[in-house]
PDB file of C-alpha atoms in Angstrom:
ATOM      1  CA  UNK A   1      14.900   0.701 -22.154  1.00 90.00           C
ATOM      2  CA  UNK A   2      11.724   1.689 -20.459  1.00 97.00           C
ATOM      3  CA  UNK A   3      10.474   1.623 -16.918  1.00 98.00           C
ATOM      4  CA  UNK A   4       6.737   1.967 -18.359  1.00 98.00           C
ATOM      5  CA  UNK A   5       4.130  -0.266 -16.599  1.00 98.00           C
ATOM      6  CA  UNK A   6       0.798  -1.708 -17.668  1.00 96.00           C
ATOM      7  CA  UNK A   7      -1.779  -1.752 -14.652  1.00 97.00           C
ATOM      8  CA  UNK A   8      -5.283  -2.162 -14.784  1.00 95.00           C
ATOM      9  CA  UNK A   9      -5.888  -0.860 -18.206  1.00 93.00           C
ATOM     10  CA  UNK A  10      -3.461   2.161 -17.743  1.00 94.00           C
ATOM     11  CA  UNK A  11       0.168   2.658 -18.868  1.00 96.00           C
ATOM     12  CA  UNK A  12       2.243   4.517 -16.200  1.00 97.00           C
ATOM     13  CA  UNK A  13       5.728   6.071 -16.736  1.00 98.00           C
ATOM     14  CA  UNK A  14       7.067   3.733 -14.077  1.00 98.00           C
ATOM     15  CA  UNK A  15       5.804   1.369 -11.383  1.00 98.00           C
ATOM     16  CA  UNK A  16       6.496   3.788  -8.381  1.00 98.00           C
ATOM     17  CA  UNK A  17       3.946   5.157  -6.035  1.00 98.00           C
ATOM     18  CA  UNK A  18       3.446   6.551  -2.476  1.00 98.00           C
ATOM     19  CA  UNK A  19       2.229   4.286   0.156  1.00 98.00           C
ATOM     20  CA  UNK A  20      -1.116   5.389   1.536  1.00 96.00           C
ATOM     21  CA  UNK A  21      -0.485   7.271   4.803  1.00 94.00           C
ATOM     22  CA  UNK A  22       2.681   9.070   3.358  1.00 97.00           C
ATOM     23  CA  UNK A  23       2.791  12.530   1.990  1.00 98.00           C
ATOM     24  CA  UNK A  24      -0.967  12.323   1.071  1.00 98.00           C
ATOM     25  CA  UNK A  25      -2.878  13.932   3.905  1.00 98.00           C
ATOM     26  CA  UNK A  26      -3.792  17.132   2.233  1.00 98.00           C
ATOM     27  CA  UNK A  27      -4.480  18.280  -1.213  1.00 98.00           C
ATOM     28  CA  UNK A  28      -1.243  20.166  -1.239  1.00 98.00           C
ATOM     29  CA  UNK A  29       0.599  17.146  -0.638  1.00 98.00           C
ATOM     30  CA  UNK A  30      -1.434  15.129  -3.355  1.00 98.00           C
ATOM     31  CA  UNK A  31      -0.642  17.858  -5.758  1.00 97.00           C
ATOM     32  CA  UNK A  32       3.102  17.371  -4.946  1.00 98.00           C
ATOM     33  CA  UNK A  33       2.857  13.757  -5.709  1.00 98.00           C
ATOM     34  CA  UNK A  34       0.996  14.622  -8.952  1.00 97.00           C
ATOM     35  CA  UNK A  35       3.970  16.827  -9.983  1.00 97.00           C
ATOM     36  CA  UNK A  36       6.488  14.336  -9.032  1.00 98.00           C
ATOM     37  CA  UNK A  37       8.017  11.462 -11.113  1.00 98.00           C
ATOM     38  CA  UNK A  38       5.873   8.860  -9.461  1.00 98.00           C
ATOM     39  CA  UNK A  39       3.898   6.766 -12.020  1.00 98.00           C
ATOM     40  CA  UNK A  40       0.821   6.843  -9.741  1.00 98.00           C
ATOM     41  CA  UNK A  41      -0.168   7.879  -6.333  1.00 98.00           C
ATOM     42  CA  UNK A  42      -2.747   7.145  -3.718  1.00 98.00           C
ATOM     43  CA  UNK A  43      -4.802   9.182  -1.105  1.00 98.00           C
ATOM     44  CA  UNK A  44      -4.576   8.908   2.593  1.00 97.00           C
ATOM     45  CA  UNK A  45      -6.831   6.021   3.828  1.00 96.00           C
ATOM     46  CA  UNK A  46      -9.996   7.768   4.377  1.00 97.00           C
ATOM     47  CA  UNK A  47     -12.694   7.106   7.151  1.00 96.00           C
ATOM     48  CA  UNK A  48     -16.265   8.494   6.735  1.00 97.00           C
ATOM     49  CA  UNK A  49     -15.430  11.465   9.074  1.00 97.00           C
ATOM     50  CA  UNK A  50     -12.182  13.265   9.768  1.00 98.00           C
ATOM     51  CA  UNK A  51     -10.088  11.794  12.338  1.00 97.00           C
ATOM     52  CA  UNK A  52      -7.355  13.446  14.255  1.00 96.00           C
ATOM     53  CA  UNK A  53      -5.621  10.134  14.880  1.00 95.00           C
ATOM     54  CA  UNK A  54      -3.484   9.114  17.846  1.00 95.00           C
ATOM     55  CA  UNK A  55      -1.817  11.605  20.138  1.00 96.00           C
ATOM     56  CA  UNK A  56       1.779  12.745  19.377  1.00 97.00           C
ATOM     57  CA  UNK A  57       4.493  11.644  19.234  1.00 97.00           C
ATOM     58  CA  UNK A  58       3.279   8.957  16.812  1.00 97.00           C
ATOM     59  CA  UNK A  59       6.089   8.486  14.193  1.00 97.00           C
ATOM     60  CA  UNK A  60       9.715   8.234  14.847  1.00 98.00           C
ATOM     61  CA  UNK A  61      12.261   7.783  12.188  1.00 97.00           C
ATOM     62  CA  UNK A  62      15.092   5.260  12.883  1.00 93.00           C
ATOM     63  CA  UNK A  63      18.372   4.309  11.216  1.00 91.00           C
ATOM     64  CA  UNK A  64      16.973   1.292   9.421  1.00 96.00           C
ATOM     65  CA  UNK A  65      13.224   2.502   8.994  1.00 97.00           C
ATOM     66  CA  UNK A  66      10.534   3.966  11.228  1.00 98.00           C
ATOM     67  CA  UNK A  67       8.004   3.260  13.881  1.00 98.00           C
ATOM     68  CA  UNK A  68       4.448   4.656  13.773  1.00 96.00           C
ATOM     69  CA  UNK A  69       1.322   4.483  15.578  1.00 95.00           C
ATOM     70  CA  UNK A  70      -0.673   6.996  13.603  1.00 94.00           C
ATOM     71  CA  UNK A  71      -4.286   6.093  14.347  1.00 92.00           C
ATOM     72  CA  UNK A  72      -5.646   6.675  10.739  1.00 94.00           C
ATOM     73  CA  UNK A  73      -5.492  10.580  10.931  1.00 96.00           C
ATOM     74  CA  UNK A  74      -7.125  11.832   7.789  1.00 97.00           C
ATOM     75  CA  UNK A  75      -9.371  14.698   6.473  1.00 98.00           C
ATOM     76  CA  UNK A  76     -12.407  12.437   5.863  1.00 98.00           C
ATOM     77  CA  UNK A  77     -14.051  10.669   3.031  1.00 98.00           C
ATOM     78  CA  UNK A  78     -15.612  13.781   1.343  1.00 98.00           C
ATOM     79  CA  UNK A  79     -12.391  15.714   1.383  1.00 98.00           C
ATOM     80  CA  UNK A  80     -10.613  12.987  -0.775  1.00 98.00           C
ATOM     81  CA  UNK A  81     -13.464  12.242  -2.947  1.00 97.00           C
ATOM     82  CA  UNK A  82     -13.737  15.897  -3.980  1.00 97.00           C
ATOM     83  CA  UNK A  83      -9.983  15.917  -4.929  1.00 97.00           C
ATOM     84  CA  UNK A  84     -10.240  12.754  -7.149  1.00 96.00           C
ATOM     85  CA  UNK A  85     -13.484  13.978  -8.653  1.00 95.00           C
ATOM     86  CA  UNK A  86     -11.957  17.381  -9.478  1.00 93.00           C
ATOM     87  CA  UNK A  87      -8.964  15.514 -11.074  1.00 90.00           C
ATOM     88  CA  UNK A  88     -10.876  13.018 -13.130  1.00 81.00           C
ATOM     89  CA  UNK A  89     -10.876  15.189 -16.103  1.00 77.00           C
ATOM     90  CA  UNK A  90      -7.270  14.024 -16.782  1.00 79.00           C
ATOM     91  CA  UNK A  91      -8.397  10.532 -17.339  1.00 78.00           C
ATOM     92  CA  UNK A  92      -4.935   9.107 -16.710  1.00 82.00           C
ATOM     93  CA  UNK A  93      -5.687   6.814 -13.832  1.00 91.00           C
ATOM     94  CA  UNK A  94      -2.767   8.115 -11.903  1.00 96.00           C
ATOM     95  CA  UNK A  95      -4.732   8.669  -8.538  1.00 97.00           C
ATOM     96  CA  UNK A  96      -5.900   5.754  -6.448  1.00 98.00           C
ATOM     97  CA  UNK A  97      -8.524   6.177  -3.638  1.00 98.00           C
ATOM     98  CA  UNK A  98      -7.793   4.388  -0.184  1.00 98.00           C
ATOM     99  CA  UNK A  99     -10.558   3.725   2.324  1.00 97.00           C
ATOM    100  CA  UNK A 100     -10.073   2.177   5.773  1.00 95.00           C
ATOM    101  CA  UNK A 101     -13.386   2.107   7.885  1.00 90.00           C
ATOM    102  CA  UNK A 102     -13.422   1.511  11.464  1.00 87.00           C
ATOM    103  CA  UNK A 103     -16.193  -1.128  10.881  1.00 87.00           C
ATOM    104  CA  UNK A 104     -17.797  -3.080   8.135  1.00 87.00           C
ATOM    105  CA  UNK A 105     -20.549  -0.592   8.042  1.00 90.00           C
ATOM    106  CA  UNK A 106     -18.028   2.185   7.427  1.00 93.00           C
ATOM    107  CA  UNK A 107     -16.308   0.399   4.528  1.00 94.00           C
ATOM    108  CA  UNK A 108     -19.603  -0.681   2.951  1.00 95.00           C
ATOM    109  CA  UNK A 109     -20.975   3.055   3.202  1.00 97.00           C
ATOM    110  CA  UNK A 110     -17.950   4.509   1.577  1.00 98.00           C
ATOM    111  CA  UNK A 111     -17.645   1.952  -1.070  1.00 98.00           C
ATOM    112  CA  UNK A 112     -21.470   2.416  -1.994  1.00 98.00           C
ATOM    113  CA  UNK A 113     -20.673   6.174  -2.360  1.00 98.00           C
ATOM    114  CA  UNK A 114     -17.808   5.410  -4.514  1.00 98.00           C
ATOM    115  CA  UNK A 115     -19.830   2.875  -6.670  1.00 98.00           C
ATOM    116  CA  UNK A 116     -22.632   5.797  -7.193  1.00 98.00           C
ATOM    117  CA  UNK A 117     -20.090   8.453  -7.892  1.00 96.00           C
ATOM    118  CA  UNK A 118     -18.278   9.509 -11.022  1.00 95.00           C
ATOM    119  CA  UNK A 119     -14.979   8.323  -9.856  1.00 95.00           C
ATOM    120  CA  UNK A 120     -13.614   5.796 -12.209  1.00 93.00           C
ATOM    121  CA  UNK A 121     -10.354   5.006 -10.852  1.00 95.00           C
ATOM    122  CA  UNK A 122      -8.794   2.494  -8.669  1.00 97.00           C
ATOM    123  CA  UNK A 123      -9.893   1.909  -5.100  1.00 98.00           C
ATOM    124  CA  UNK A 124      -7.733   0.243  -2.178  1.00 98.00           C
ATOM    125  CA  UNK A 125      -9.612  -1.195   0.671  1.00 97.00           C
ATOM    126  CA  UNK A 126      -7.294  -1.251   3.702  1.00 95.00           C
ATOM    127  CA  UNK A 127      -7.681  -4.558   5.558  1.00 93.00           C
ATOM    128  CA  UNK A 128      -4.719  -3.883   7.575  1.00 88.00           C
ATOM    129  CA  UNK A 129      -4.915  -1.051  10.196  1.00 71.00           C
ATOM    130  CA  UNK A 130      -2.517  -2.142  12.983  1.00 53.00           C
ATOM    131  CA  UNK A 131      -2.208   0.990  14.928  1.00 50.00           C
ATOM    132  CA  UNK A 132      -5.794   1.788  16.138  1.00 59.00           C
ATOM    133  CA  UNK A 133      -6.004   0.911  20.031  1.00 58.00           C
ATOM    134  CA  UNK A 134      -8.576  -1.748  20.590  1.00 64.00           C
ATOM    135  CA  UNK A 135      -9.147  -2.618  17.084  1.00 64.00           C
ATOM    136  CA  UNK A 136      -7.883  -5.852  15.595  1.00 69.00           C
ATOM    137  CA  UNK A 137      -6.386  -6.286  11.915  1.00 85.00           C
ATOM    138  CA  UNK A 138      -9.240  -7.393   9.680  1.00 89.00           C
ATOM    139  CA  UNK A 139      -6.739  -9.201   7.488  1.00 93.00           C
ATOM    140  CA  UNK A 140      -5.966 -11.605  10.204  1.00 93.00           C
ATOM    141  CA  UNK A 141      -9.579 -12.713  10.754  1.00 89.00           C
ATOM    142  CA  UNK A 142     -10.088 -14.775   7.591  1.00 93.00           C
ATOM    143  CA  UNK A 143     -13.803 -15.284   8.320  1.00 90.00           C
ATOM    144  CA  UNK A 144     -14.309 -11.461   8.577  1.00 88.00           C
ATOM    145  CA  UNK A 145     -12.138 -10.879   5.432  1.00 93.00           C
ATOM    146  CA  UNK A 146     -14.476 -13.255   3.518  1.00 95.00           C
ATOM    147  CA  UNK A 147     -17.513 -11.658   4.761  1.00 92.00           C
ATOM    148  CA  UNK A 148     -16.403  -8.145   3.962  1.00 94.00           C
ATOM    149  CA  UNK A 149     -15.430  -9.120   0.315  1.00 97.00           C
ATOM    150  CA  UNK A 150     -18.578 -11.117  -0.183  1.00 98.00           C
ATOM    151  CA  UNK A 151     -20.722  -8.161   0.807  1.00 98.00           C
ATOM    152  CA  UNK A 152     -18.551  -5.667  -1.200  1.00 98.00           C
ATOM    153  CA  UNK A 153     -18.825  -7.567  -4.405  1.00 98.00           C
ATOM    154  CA  UNK A 154     -22.331  -7.794  -4.411  1.00 98.00           C
ATOM    155  CA  UNK A 155     -22.572  -4.177  -5.426  1.00 98.00           C
ATOM    156  CA  UNK A 156     -18.951  -2.979  -6.174  1.00 98.00           C
ATOM    157  CA  UNK A 157     -18.133  -2.988  -9.912  1.00 98.00           C
ATOM    158  CA  UNK A 158     -15.157  -0.675 -10.256  1.00 97.00           C
ATOM    159  CA  UNK A 159     -11.522  -1.840  -9.751  1.00 98.00           C
ATOM    160  CA  UNK A 160     -10.790  -2.675  -6.261  1.00 98.00           C
ATOM    161  CA  UNK A 161      -7.566  -3.857  -4.473  1.00 98.00           C
ATOM    162  CA  UNK A 162      -6.804  -4.749  -0.848  1.00 98.00           C
ATOM    163  CA  UNK A 163      -4.091  -3.745   1.423  1.00 97.00           C
ATOM    164  CA  UNK A 164      -3.024  -6.714   3.414  1.00 97.00           C
ATOM    165  CA  UNK A 165      -1.060  -7.130   6.611  1.00 96.00           C
ATOM    166  CA  UNK A 166       2.221  -9.269   6.530  1.00 97.00           C
ATOM    167  CA  UNK A 167       1.683 -13.085   7.050  1.00 97.00           C
ATOM    168  CA  UNK A 168       4.279 -15.417   8.415  1.00 97.00           C
ATOM    169  CA  UNK A 169       3.149 -18.766   7.988  1.00 97.00           C
ATOM    170  CA  UNK A 170       2.668 -20.968   4.781  1.00 98.00           C
ATOM    171  CA  UNK A 171      -0.812 -22.264   6.046  1.00 98.00           C
ATOM    172  CA  UNK A 172      -1.870 -18.548   6.449  1.00 98.00           C
ATOM    173  CA  UNK A 173      -0.574 -17.729   2.875  1.00 98.00           C
ATOM    174  CA  UNK A 174      -2.544 -20.689   1.512  1.00 98.00           C
ATOM    175  CA  UNK A 175      -5.702 -19.836   3.431  1.00 98.00           C
ATOM    176  CA  UNK A 176      -5.992 -16.210   2.754  1.00 98.00           C
ATOM    177  CA  UNK A 177      -5.038 -16.656  -0.910  1.00 98.00           C
ATOM    178  CA  UNK A 178      -7.651 -19.262  -1.070  1.00 98.00           C
ATOM    179  CA  UNK A 179     -10.265 -16.680   0.060  1.00 98.00           C
ATOM    180  CA  UNK A 180      -8.996 -13.853  -2.164  1.00 98.00           C
ATOM    181  CA  UNK A 181      -9.334 -15.997  -5.323  1.00 98.00           C
ATOM    182  CA  UNK A 182     -12.910 -16.255  -4.959  1.00 98.00           C
ATOM    183  CA  UNK A 183     -13.437 -12.598  -5.773  1.00 98.00           C
ATOM    184  CA  UNK A 184     -12.771 -10.366  -8.810  1.00 98.00           C
ATOM    185  CA  UNK A 185     -10.012  -8.436  -7.077  1.00 98.00           C
ATOM    186  CA  UNK A 186      -7.803  -6.086  -9.121  1.00 98.00           C
ATOM    187  CA  UNK A 187      -4.804  -6.413  -6.887  1.00 98.00           C
ATOM    188  CA  UNK A 188      -3.382  -7.065  -3.301  1.00 98.00           C
ATOM    189  CA  UNK A 189      -0.929  -4.700  -1.755  1.00 98.00           C
ATOM    190  CA  UNK A 190       1.695  -6.482   0.278  1.00 98.00           C
ATOM    191  CA  UNK A 191       2.582  -5.237   3.023  1.00 97.00           C
ATOM    192  CA  UNK A 192       1.322  -2.922   5.611  1.00 95.00           C
ATOM    193  CA  UNK A 193       3.899  -2.260   8.220  1.00 95.00           C
ATOM    194  CA  UNK A 194       4.726  -5.073  10.681  1.00 95.00           C
ATOM    195  CA  UNK A 195       2.576  -4.562  13.678  1.00 91.00           C
ATOM    196  CA  UNK A 196       3.407  -4.077  17.412  1.00 92.00           C
ATOM    197  CA  UNK A 197       7.090  -3.470  17.133  1.00 96.00           C
ATOM    198  CA  UNK A 198       8.806  -1.543  20.104  1.00 97.00           C
ATOM    199  CA  UNK A 199      11.709   0.909  19.589  1.00 97.00           C
ATOM    200  CA  UNK A 200      13.569   2.309  22.694  1.00 98.00           C
ATOM    201  CA  UNK A 201      15.444   5.469  23.272  1.00 97.00           C
ATOM    202  CA  UNK A 202      18.069   4.121  25.537  1.00 97.00           C
ATOM    203  CA  UNK A 203      19.450   7.611  26.786  1.00 98.00           C
ATOM    204  CA  UNK A 204      15.916   8.260  28.116  1.00 98.00           C
ATOM    205  CA  UNK A 205      15.029   4.696  28.789  1.00 98.00           C
ATOM    206  CA  UNK A 206      11.718   5.197  27.312  1.00 98.00           C
ATOM    207  CA  UNK A 207       9.767   4.294  24.128  1.00 98.00           C
ATOM    208  CA  UNK A 208       9.744   6.647  21.265  1.00 98.00           C
ATOM    209  CA  UNK A 209       5.937   6.880  20.339  1.00 98.00           C
ATOM    210  CA  UNK A 210       3.142   7.578  22.717  1.00 98.00           C
ATOM    211  CA  UNK A 211       0.227   5.489  21.773  1.00 96.00           C
ATOM    212  CA  UNK A 212      -0.149   1.974  22.860  1.00 93.00           C
ATOM    213  CA  UNK A 213       2.556   2.339  25.415  1.00 97.00           C
ATOM    214  CA  UNK A 214       5.111   2.524  22.613  1.00 97.00           C
ATOM    215  CA  UNK A 215       3.872  -0.254  20.284  1.00 95.00           C
ATOM    216  CA  UNK A 216       3.642   0.557  16.759  1.00 95.00           C
ATOM    217  CA  UNK A 217       4.138  -0.523  13.063  1.00 95.00           C
ATOM    218  CA  UNK A 218       7.659  -0.896  11.884  1.00 97.00           C
ATOM    219  CA  UNK A 219       8.635  -0.087   8.409  1.00 97.00           C
ATOM    220  CA  UNK A 220      11.688   0.404   6.196  1.00 98.00           C
ATOM    221  CA  UNK A 221      14.571  -1.772   5.673  1.00 98.00           C
ATOM    222  CA  UNK A 222      13.543  -3.757   8.712  1.00 98.00           C
ATOM    223  CA  UNK A 223      10.621  -5.305   6.946  1.00 98.00           C
ATOM    224  CA  UNK A 224      11.925  -5.701   3.273  1.00 98.00           C
ATOM    225  CA  UNK A 225      12.529  -9.510   3.691  1.00 98.00           C
ATOM    226  CA  UNK A 226       8.909 -10.044   5.085  1.00 98.00           C
ATOM    227  CA  UNK A 227       7.700  -7.803   2.228  1.00 98.00           C
ATOM    228  CA  UNK A 228       9.359  -9.680  -0.385  1.00 99.00           C
ATOM    229  CA  UNK A 229       8.116 -13.083   1.003  1.00 98.00           C
ATOM    230  CA  UNK A 230       4.552 -11.846   1.021  1.00 98.00           C
ATOM    231  CA  UNK A 231       4.779 -10.401  -2.670  1.00 99.00           C
ATOM    232  CA  UNK A 232       6.304 -13.701  -3.788  1.00 98.00           C
ATOM    233  CA  UNK A 233       3.881 -15.849  -1.990  1.00 98.00           C
ATOM    234  CA  UNK A 234       0.827 -14.113  -3.363  1.00 98.00           C
ATOM    235  CA  UNK A 235       2.274 -13.826  -6.798  1.00 98.00           C
ATOM    236  CA  UNK A 236       2.516 -17.633  -6.935  1.00 98.00           C
ATOM    237  CA  UNK A 237      -0.818 -18.310  -5.220  1.00 98.00           C
ATOM    238  CA  UNK A 238      -3.302 -15.796  -6.717  1.00 98.00           C
ATOM    239  CA  UNK A 239      -5.171 -15.953  -9.892  1.00 98.00           C
ATOM    240  CA  UNK A 240      -3.114 -14.285 -12.636  1.00 97.00           C
ATOM    241  CA  UNK A 241      -5.636 -11.476 -13.128  1.00 98.00           C
ATOM    242  CA  UNK A 242      -5.018 -10.314  -9.412  1.00 98.00           C
ATOM    243  CA  UNK A 243      -1.956  -8.203  -9.574  1.00 98.00           C
ATOM    244  CA  UNK A 244       0.343  -7.612  -6.641  1.00 98.00           C
ATOM    245  CA  UNK A 245       1.583  -4.194  -5.390  1.00 98.00           C
ATOM    246  CA  UNK A 246       4.932  -4.460  -3.627  1.00 98.00           C
ATOM    247  CA  UNK A 247       5.241  -2.239  -0.487  1.00 98.00           C
ATOM    248  CA  UNK A 248       7.955  -2.491   2.295  1.00 98.00           C
ATOM    249  CA  UNK A 249      11.429  -1.480   2.599  1.00 98.00           C
ATOM    250  CA  UNK A 250      11.980   0.085  -0.938  1.00 98.00           C
ATOM    251  CA  UNK A 251      14.707   2.464  -0.245  1.00 98.00           C
ATOM    252  CA  UNK A 252      16.933   2.027  -3.319  1.00 98.00           C
ATOM    253  CA  UNK A 253      16.422   0.895  -6.883  1.00 98.00           C
ATOM    254  CA  UNK A 254      17.834  -2.540  -5.864  1.00 98.00           C
ATOM    255  CA  UNK A 255      15.110  -2.986  -3.531  1.00 99.00           C
ATOM    256  CA  UNK A 256      12.636  -2.116  -6.309  1.00 99.00           C
ATOM    257  CA  UNK A 257      14.236  -4.717  -8.591  1.00 99.00           C
ATOM    258  CA  UNK A 258      13.885  -7.296  -5.976  1.00 99.00           C
ATOM    259  CA  UNK A 259      10.140  -6.469  -5.430  1.00 99.00           C
ATOM    260  CA  UNK A 260       9.597  -6.646  -9.316  1.00 99.00           C
ATOM    261  CA  UNK A 261      11.568  -9.981  -9.415  1.00 98.00           C
ATOM    262  CA  UNK A 262       9.336 -11.401  -6.839  1.00 99.00           C
ATOM    263  CA  UNK A 263       6.250 -10.618  -9.070  1.00 98.00           C
ATOM    264  CA  UNK A 264       5.111  -7.013  -8.101  1.00 99.00           C
ATOM    265  CA  UNK A 265       3.563  -4.909 -10.785  1.00 98.00           C
ATOM    266  CA  UNK A 266       3.573  -1.568  -8.894  1.00 98.00           C
ATOM    267  CA  UNK A 267       5.676  -0.560  -6.151  1.00 99.00           C
ATOM    268  CA  UNK A 268       4.868   1.784  -3.104  1.00 98.00           C
ATOM    269  CA  UNK A 269       7.371   3.798  -1.188  1.00 98.00           C
ATOM    270  CA  UNK A 270       6.391   4.814   2.398  1.00 98.00           C
ATOM    271  CA  UNK A 271       9.345   5.293   4.991  1.00 98.00           C
ATOM    272  CA  UNK A 272      11.878   6.680   2.605  1.00 98.00           C
ATOM    273  CA  UNK A 273       9.292   9.019   0.968  1.00 98.00           C
ATOM    274  CA  UNK A 274       8.731  10.367   4.452  1.00 97.00           C
ATOM    275  CA  UNK A 275      12.541  10.753   4.970  1.00 97.00           C
ATOM    276  CA  UNK A 276      13.600  12.059   1.411  1.00 98.00           C
ATOM    277  CA  UNK A 277      10.363  13.701  -0.001  1.00 98.00           C
ATOM    278  CA  UNK A 278       9.162  13.314  -3.452  1.00 98.00           C
ATOM    279  CA  UNK A 279      12.662  13.337  -4.997  1.00 98.00           C
ATOM    280  CA  UNK A 280      12.993   9.720  -3.811  1.00 98.00           C
ATOM    281  CA  UNK A 281      11.018   8.685  -6.974  1.00 98.00           C
ATOM    282  CA  UNK A 282      13.704  10.126  -9.233  1.00 98.00           C
ATOM    283  CA  UNK A 283      16.508   8.575  -7.349  1.00 98.00           C
ATOM    284  CA  UNK A 284      14.832   5.061  -7.184  1.00 98.00           C
ATOM    285  CA  UNK A 285      13.710   5.239 -10.748  1.00 98.00           C
ATOM    286  CA  UNK A 286      17.222   6.128 -11.934  1.00 98.00           C
ATOM    287  CA  UNK A 287      18.894   3.336  -9.849  1.00 98.00           C
ATOM    288  CA  UNK A 288      16.337   0.830 -11.264  1.00 98.00           C
ATOM    289  CA  UNK A 289      17.318   1.854 -14.812  1.00 98.00           C
ATOM    290  CA  UNK A 290      20.899   1.316 -14.020  1.00 98.00           C
ATOM    291  CA  UNK A 291      20.318  -2.243 -12.716  1.00 98.00           C
ATOM    292  CA  UNK A 292      18.270  -3.028 -15.824  1.00 98.00           C
ATOM    293  CA  UNK A 293      20.788  -1.647 -18.015  1.00 98.00           C
ATOM    294  CA  UNK A 294      23.602  -3.447 -16.502  1.00 98.00           C
ATOM    295  CA  UNK A 295      21.648  -6.726 -17.017  1.00 98.00           C
ATOM    296  CA  UNK A 296      20.579  -5.918 -20.373  1.00 98.00           C
ATOM    297  CA  UNK A 297      16.808  -5.691 -19.681  1.00 98.00           C
ATOM    298  CA  UNK A 298      14.882  -3.414 -21.995  1.00 98.00           C
ATOM    299  CA  UNK A 299      11.556  -3.587 -19.943  1.00 98.00           C
ATOM    300  CA  UNK A 300      10.437  -4.847 -16.654  1.00 98.00           C
ATOM    301  CA  UNK A 301       8.352  -7.443 -18.016  1.00 97.00           C
ATOM    302  CA  UNK A 302      11.426  -9.477 -19.171  1.00 98.00           C
ATOM    303  CA  UNK A 303      12.325 -10.132 -15.437  1.00 98.00           C
ATOM    304  CA  UNK A 304       9.199  -9.392 -13.462  1.00 98.00           C
ATOM    305  CA  UNK A 305       8.078 -12.506 -11.460  1.00 98.00           C
ATOM    306  CA  UNK A 306      11.140 -14.494 -12.543  1.00 98.00           C
ATOM    307  CA  UNK A 307      12.776 -15.065  -9.342  1.00 98.00           C
ATOM    308  CA  UNK A 308      14.801 -18.541  -9.384  1.00 98.00           C
ATOM    309  CA  UNK A 309      14.873 -21.026  -6.706  1.00 97.00           C
ATOM    310  CA  UNK A 310      18.012 -23.033  -5.926  1.00 98.00           C
ATOM    311  CA  UNK A 311      17.735 -26.513  -7.637  1.00 94.00           C
TER     312      UNK A 311
END
């Protein structure tokens, strides 16, 4: 039995990754991911210049997940580009590069630099940044999404995926999938956190994060059903060459199995990685292996995408 996964021309030991934004701010954290049992890993979403992000407290762990309003804190594009270029000699494709500009011009500028660089890995364009005050999520603006991808693919020739917000309406699934299918995307990543949730400390009678009067993105077990729905909706709607990365609520091997059953090829762990650290990858992989063994599966491809409906 093997957890090995084929993704964009590379073979990974397993489908597990960190979610961008978690345990990937610094080179030290990225090196810990590199030493972990994760099949691959991704950088913090980079903006052209370093950002401090939103004021603290901006992350709060809760029993079933977490709430955050981080505001894209990161060390800046050059910091992460230097890291991935220094690591290119390994040639294993394990590190992905995430970009999340504050404007179309920002995104185009960073992608131009990546296109012109020696970086040969996978890039993820974050179209879902719900926790920047005053900024809407690009992924909910269908015209802007189409405009960005149209301009990007006029020059960008390297593997590119997009991180998407959660969608909640069948018409929206149909509409955004119709747009995405027009472009040579490598993958879509479903989902980013569910935006504008509110968590309250009843003892203090106040919110638990400072930015946006306590409104923030919710993650963890709270969002798994929504994440699974998005993975499945895009898996059945997108062109077969566009893969799906499943993100949201993966805390156990059973959660990972469900994401794969819905059609995900790679899996990203966010909240539980923040809580448990990099040993989470060993545990989830072991639990996934146990489930596969109990069902007699020798490889992920034997069940991936084969979710059954009730006749």
